[in-house]
Amino acid sequence: MAKKRLAALPLTALLSLSLTIPASADAIWEPENAYYEFHQWWCERSQRTYLANSPAGFVNIRTSPHGRVVHQVENGVSLTSMYLYKNDIYITAWGIGAEGWVSLDDLSLIYDYIFFEEEFADQLSPGTPEAAAIFLSSREGDNLVAWPSPNAKNALWAWSNGGWVYDAVSTGGFEYTYTDPEGHLWGACYLREIGDVWLCLDAPDAGDGHTEIAQSDGSKIPNPKPRVVSVREVPDVTLYPAKEPVPPPFGGLLPAILSAAAVLLSAAALWFFYGKKRNKGGTTCDTPN
């Protein structure tokens, strides 16, 4: 099982993203965030999907790990990770247009590409030109549905301008293929700026019963294609009860204020004790007469 893409994982929350994804996007997305820019050399790119799950019932999204709160979400909201720094992760909440830093302690990872790859490692086969040919021959227009793993309950997203993905597969093919218990063939590929996804090769535009198709103008329409594959159940995430967020004191700056106060108190203590010692003549540079 190849490991070269374990750091680039699927984005489940893109279902709500209303944009046209360019076929020629080469640059890796980076946040316009001062804390990230200062620590980017120590950040690990990590594209996985979490659910907000704090004992408080809601999660604070901050400008930095101890910075100002810019948004709050109740437990259960889907958050997509982008970059990891120690125990904090830069996330995006596509559905509400929010992004920022969240502690991993307040998140629960959901079943994704990595989990599937580990669980079904012995059933994955290398991608072949024949697999790509099956996918391309099944194409009917530009509608396309992408999945976090084969037979998932919900698709990642669906959109009407998926022609660029067909073009990408015709050039790069698939990394792995997998045949589900019903005989449907699936292919795994990496889409730049999006991550690792699975496509149903013999029904690339089939629906999941939930996901609407995003249009290039930002609108969404019901997917006319029914679901054709069965659902493979995965363990549910146990969530703390969701609660209405409570606005933080001082606009969310209290942790930063307390940290700064601790630094100042430590400096004052050092000055007091070492300064007092010098005043008592503990050391001297005077030359004796």
Coordinates of C-alpha atoms in Angstrom, one line a residue:
M1 CA 0.0 0.0 0.0
A2 CA 1.6 3.2 -1.1
K3 CA 2.2 5.9 1.6
K4 CA 3.0 8.8 -0.6
R5 CA -0.4 10.5 -0.2
L6 CA -1.2 9.8 3.4
A7 CA -0.9 13.5 4.2
A8 CA -3.3 14.5 1.5
L9 CA -6.8 13.3 2.5
P10 CA -10.4 13.8 1.4
L11 CA -12.5 16.8 2.2
T12 CA -15.9 15.7 3.2
A13 CA -17.4 19.1 3.8
L14 CA -17.1 20.3 0.2
L15 CA -20.7 19.3 -0.3
S16 CA -21.7 22.8 0.6
L17 CA -18.9 24.5 -1.4
S18 CA -20.5 26.5 -4.2
L19 CA -17.7 27.3 -6.6
T20 CA -16.3 26.2 -9.9
I21 CA -13.1 24.2 -9.4
P22 CA -10.5 25.0 -12.0
A23 CA -9.0 22.1 -13.9
S24 CA -5.6 23.7 -14.1
A25 CA -5.2 24.6 -10.4
D26 CA -1.6 23.8 -9.5
A27 CA -1.0 25.8 -6.4
I28 CA -1.7 24.2 -3.0
W29 CA -4.1 26.3 -1.0
E30 CA -2.7 28.1 2.0
P31 CA -4.7 30.2 4.5
E32 CA -4.2 33.9 4.8
N33 CA -3.6 33.7 8.5
A34 CA -0.7 35.4 10.4
Y35 CA -0.2 32.6 12.8
Y36 CA 0.1 30.1 10.0
E37 CA 2.4 32.3 8.0
F38 CA 4.8 32.5 11.0
H39 CA 4.6 28.8 11.7
Q40 CA 4.1 27.3 8.2
W41 CA 7.5 25.5 8.1
W42 CA 6.4 23.5 11.2
C43 CA 2.8 22.8 10.0
E44 CA 1.9 19.5 8.5
R45 CA -0.6 19.5 5.6
S46 CA -3.5 17.4 6.7
Q47 CA -6.8 17.1 4.9
R48 CA -9.2 15.1 7.0
T49 CA -12.8 15.7 8.2
Y50 CA -13.8 16.1 11.8
L51 CA -16.9 16.7 13.8
A52 CA -17.0 19.5 16.3
N53 CA -17.2 17.6 19.6
S54 CA -16.3 19.5 22.8
P55 CA -17.5 18.7 26.3
A56 CA -18.7 22.3 26.4
G57 CA -21.2 21.5 23.6
F58 CA -19.6 23.9 21.1
V59 CA -16.2 24.7 19.6
N60 CA -14.4 28.0 19.4
I61 CA -12.6 28.8 16.1
R62 CA -9.8 31.2 16.7
T63 CA -7.3 33.4 14.8
S64 CA -4.5 31.4 16.5
P65 CA -4.4 28.5 19.0
H66 CA -4.9 31.0 21.9
G67 CA -6.1 34.0 19.9
R68 CA -9.4 35.8 19.4
V69 CA -12.5 33.7 18.7
V70 CA -13.8 34.5 15.2
H71 CA -16.6 31.9 15.1
Q72 CA -18.4 29.3 17.2
V73 CA -20.0 26.1 16.1
E74 CA -22.2 23.6 17.9
N75 CA -21.1 20.0 18.3
G76 CA -21.8 17.9 15.2
V77 CA -20.8 20.5 12.6
S78 CA -18.5 19.2 10.0
L79 CA -15.0 20.8 9.9
T80 CA -12.3 20.1 7.3
S81 CA -8.7 20.2 8.5
M82 CA -6.1 21.8 6.3
Y83 CA -2.9 22.2 8.4
L84 CA -1.8 20.7 11.7
Y85 CA 0.6 22.4 14.2
K86 CA 1.3 20.4 17.3
N87 CA -2.2 19.8 18.9
D88 CA -4.0 22.5 17.0
I89 CA -5.4 22.3 13.5
Y90 CA -6.4 25.0 10.9
I91 CA -9.9 24.1 9.8
T92 CA -12.5 25.3 7.3
A93 CA -16.2 25.1 7.8
W94 CA -17.4 25.4 4.2
G95 CA -21.1 25.4 4.9
I96 CA -20.8 28.6 7.1
G97 CA -17.8 30.2 5.5
A98 CA -15.7 30.1 8.6
E99 CA -12.0 29.1 9.1
G100 CA -9.4 29.3 11.9
W101 CA -7.6 27.3 14.5
V102 CA -9.2 24.6 16.7
S103 CA -7.7 22.3 19.3
L104 CA -7.7 18.6 18.4
D105 CA -9.1 17.9 21.8
D106 CA -12.4 19.5 20.6
L107 CA -12.7 17.4 17.5
S108 CA -13.6 13.8 16.5
L109 CA -12.2 12.3 13.3
I110 CA -14.7 10.6 11.1
Y111 CA -14.2 7.5 8.9
D112 CA -12.3 8.6 5.8
Y113 CA -9.9 7.6 3.0
I114 CA -7.1 6.6 5.4
F115 CA -9.4 4.4 7.5
F116 CA -10.7 2.6 4.4
E117 CA -7.2 2.1 3.0
E118 CA -6.0 0.5 6.2
E119 CA -9.1 -1.7 6.6
F120 CA -9.2 -3.0 3.0
A121 CA -5.5 -2.9 2.2
D122 CA -5.5 -6.6 1.0
Q123 CA -8.4 -5.9 -1.4
L124 CA -6.9 -2.9 -3.2
S125 CA -5.4 -3.3 -6.7
P126 CA -3.1 -1.0 -8.6
G127 CA -4.9 1.3 -11.1
T128 CA -4.8 0.2 -14.7
P129 CA -5.6 1.8 -18.1
E130 CA -8.5 -0.6 -18.3
A131 CA -10.0 0.9 -15.1
A132 CA -9.7 4.4 -16.5
A133 CA -11.3 3.3 -19.8
I134 CA -14.3 2.0 -17.9
F135 CA -14.7 5.3 -16.1
L136 CA -14.4 7.3 -19.2
S137 CA -16.9 5.1 -21.2
S138 CA -19.5 5.5 -18.4
R139 CA -19.4 9.3 -18.7
E140 CA -22.7 11.0 -19.6
G141 CA -22.1 14.7 -19.6
D142 CA -20.1 16.5 -16.9
N143 CA -22.1 15.5 -13.8
L144 CA -19.9 13.8 -11.3
V145 CA -20.2 12.5 -7.7
A146 CA -17.1 12.0 -5.5
W147 CA -17.0 9.8 -2.4
P148 CA -14.8 9.6 0.7
S149 CA -14.7 5.8 0.3
P150 CA -16.5 3.1 -1.6
N151 CA -20.1 2.5 -0.5
A152 CA -20.1 5.5 1.9
K153 CA -23.4 6.6 3.2
N154 CA -22.9 10.1 1.9
A155 CA -20.9 11.4 -1.0
L156 CA -18.3 14.1 -0.6
W157 CA -19.9 16.4 -3.1
A158 CA -21.5 16.4 -6.6
W159 CA -21.2 19.1 -9.2
S160 CA -22.3 19.7 -12.8
N161 CA -18.9 20.8 -14.2
G162 CA -16.9 17.7 -13.5
G163 CA -15.4 17.5 -17.0
W164 CA -12.0 18.5 -15.6
V165 CA -11.9 15.4 -13.4
Y166 CA -12.6 13.2 -16.5
D167 CA -9.7 14.9 -18.2
A168 CA -7.5 14.4 -15.2
V169 CA -8.3 10.7 -15.0
S170 CA -7.7 10.3 -18.7
T171 CA -4.2 11.6 -18.1
G172 CA -3.3 10.3 -14.7
G173 CA -5.5 7.3 -14.2
F174 CA -6.3 5.8 -10.8
E175 CA -3.9 4.9 -8.0
Y176 CA -6.0 2.0 -6.6
T177 CA -9.1 0.2 -7.6
Y178 CA -11.6 -1.8 -5.5
T179 CA -14.5 -4.0 -6.3
D180 CA -17.4 -3.9 -3.8
P181 CA -19.5 -6.9 -2.8
E182 CA -22.1 -6.1 -5.5
G183 CA -19.5 -6.0 -8.2
H184 CA -19.2 -2.2 -8.7
L185 CA -15.8 -1.0 -9.5
W186 CA -14.3 2.0 -7.7
G187 CA -11.1 4.0 -8.4
A188 CA -9.1 6.2 -6.1
C189 CA -7.4 9.3 -7.4
Y190 CA -5.8 12.5 -6.0
L191 CA -7.3 15.8 -7.1
R192 CA -5.0 18.7 -6.5
E193 CA -6.4 21.2 -4.0
I194 CA -9.2 18.7 -3.1
G195 CA -7.5 15.6 -1.9
D196 CA -8.0 11.8 -2.3
V197 CA -11.4 10.7 -3.5
W198 CA -13.1 7.6 -4.7
L199 CA -15.2 7.5 -7.9
C200 CA -17.7 4.8 -8.9
L201 CA -16.3 3.8 -12.3
D202 CA -19.4 2.2 -13.7
A203 CA -21.7 4.9 -12.4
P204 CA -19.7 8.1 -11.9
D205 CA -22.8 10.4 -11.6
A206 CA -25.0 8.2 -9.5
G207 CA -26.5 9.9 -6.4
D208 CA -26.4 9.0 -2.8
G209 CA -30.0 10.0 -2.0
H210 CA -28.8 13.1 -0.1
T211 CA -26.3 15.1 -2.1
E212 CA -27.4 17.8 -4.5
I213 CA -25.5 18.8 -7.6
A214 CA -23.7 22.1 -7.3
Q215 CA -24.0 24.3 -10.4
S216 CA -21.3 26.7 -11.7
D217 CA -23.5 29.7 -10.6
G218 CA -23.5 28.5 -7.0
S219 CA -27.0 27.0 -7.1
K220 CA -27.9 23.4 -6.4
I221 CA -30.3 21.0 -7.9
P222 CA -31.4 17.5 -6.9
N223 CA -29.3 14.7 -8.5
P224 CA -31.6 13.0 -11.1
K225 CA -29.6 9.8 -10.8
P226 CA -30.6 7.4 -8.0
R227 CA -28.3 5.6 -5.7
V228 CA -27.1 2.3 -7.3
V229 CA -24.6 1.1 -4.6
S230 CA -25.3 -0.3 -1.2
V231 CA -24.3 1.4 2.0
R232 CA -21.4 0.1 4.1
E233 CA -22.0 0.9 7.7
V234 CA -19.1 2.4 9.7
P235 CA -18.9 3.2 13.4
D236 CA -20.7 6.4 14.4
V237 CA -19.0 9.1 16.3
T238 CA -20.2 9.6 19.9
L239 CA -21.0 13.3 20.3
Y240 CA -21.3 15.3 23.5
P241 CA -24.7 17.0 23.6
A242 CA -24.7 20.2 21.5
K243 CA -25.3 23.5 23.2
E244 CA -25.8 27.0 22.1
P245 CA -22.4 28.8 22.0
V246 CA -21.6 31.2 24.9
P247 CA -19.8 34.3 23.8
P248 CA -16.3 34.3 25.3
P249 CA -15.2 37.2 27.7
F250 CA -13.1 39.9 26.2
G251 CA -14.0 38.9 22.8
G252 CA -12.2 35.5 23.1
L253 CA -8.9 37.1 24.1
L254 CA -8.9 35.9 27.7
P255 CA -6.5 33.0 27.0
A256 CA -4.0 35.3 25.3
I257 CA -4.4 37.9 28.1
L258 CA -3.7 35.2 30.7
S259 CA -0.7 33.9 28.8
A260 CA 0.7 37.4 28.5
A261 CA 0.1 38.1 32.2
A262 CA 1.9 34.9 33.2
V263 CA 4.9 35.9 31.1
L264 CA 5.0 39.4 32.7
L265 CA 4.6 37.9 36.2
S266 CA 7.5 35.5 35.6
A267 CA 9.7 38.3 34.4
A268 CA 8.7 40.5 37.4
A269 CA 9.6 37.6 39.8
L270 CA 13.0 37.1 38.2
W271 CA 13.7 40.8 38.3
F272 CA 12.7 41.0 42.0
F273 CA 14.7 38.0 43.3
Y274 CA 17.8 38.4 41.2
G275 CA 17.7 42.2 41.5
K276 CA 17.4 41.9 45.3
K277 CA 20.4 39.6 45.4
R278 CA 22.6 42.0 43.5
N279 CA 21.5 44.9 45.8
K280 CA 22.6 42.8 48.8
G281 CA 26.1 42.6 47.4
G282 CA 26.0 39.0 46.4
T283 CA 28.5 39.8 43.6
T284 CA 30.9 42.7 43.2
C285 CA 33.4 43.9 40.7
D286 CA 35.1 46.4 43.1
T287 CA 38.9 46.1 43.5
P288 CA 40.0 45.8 47.1
N289 CA 42.3 48.6 48.4

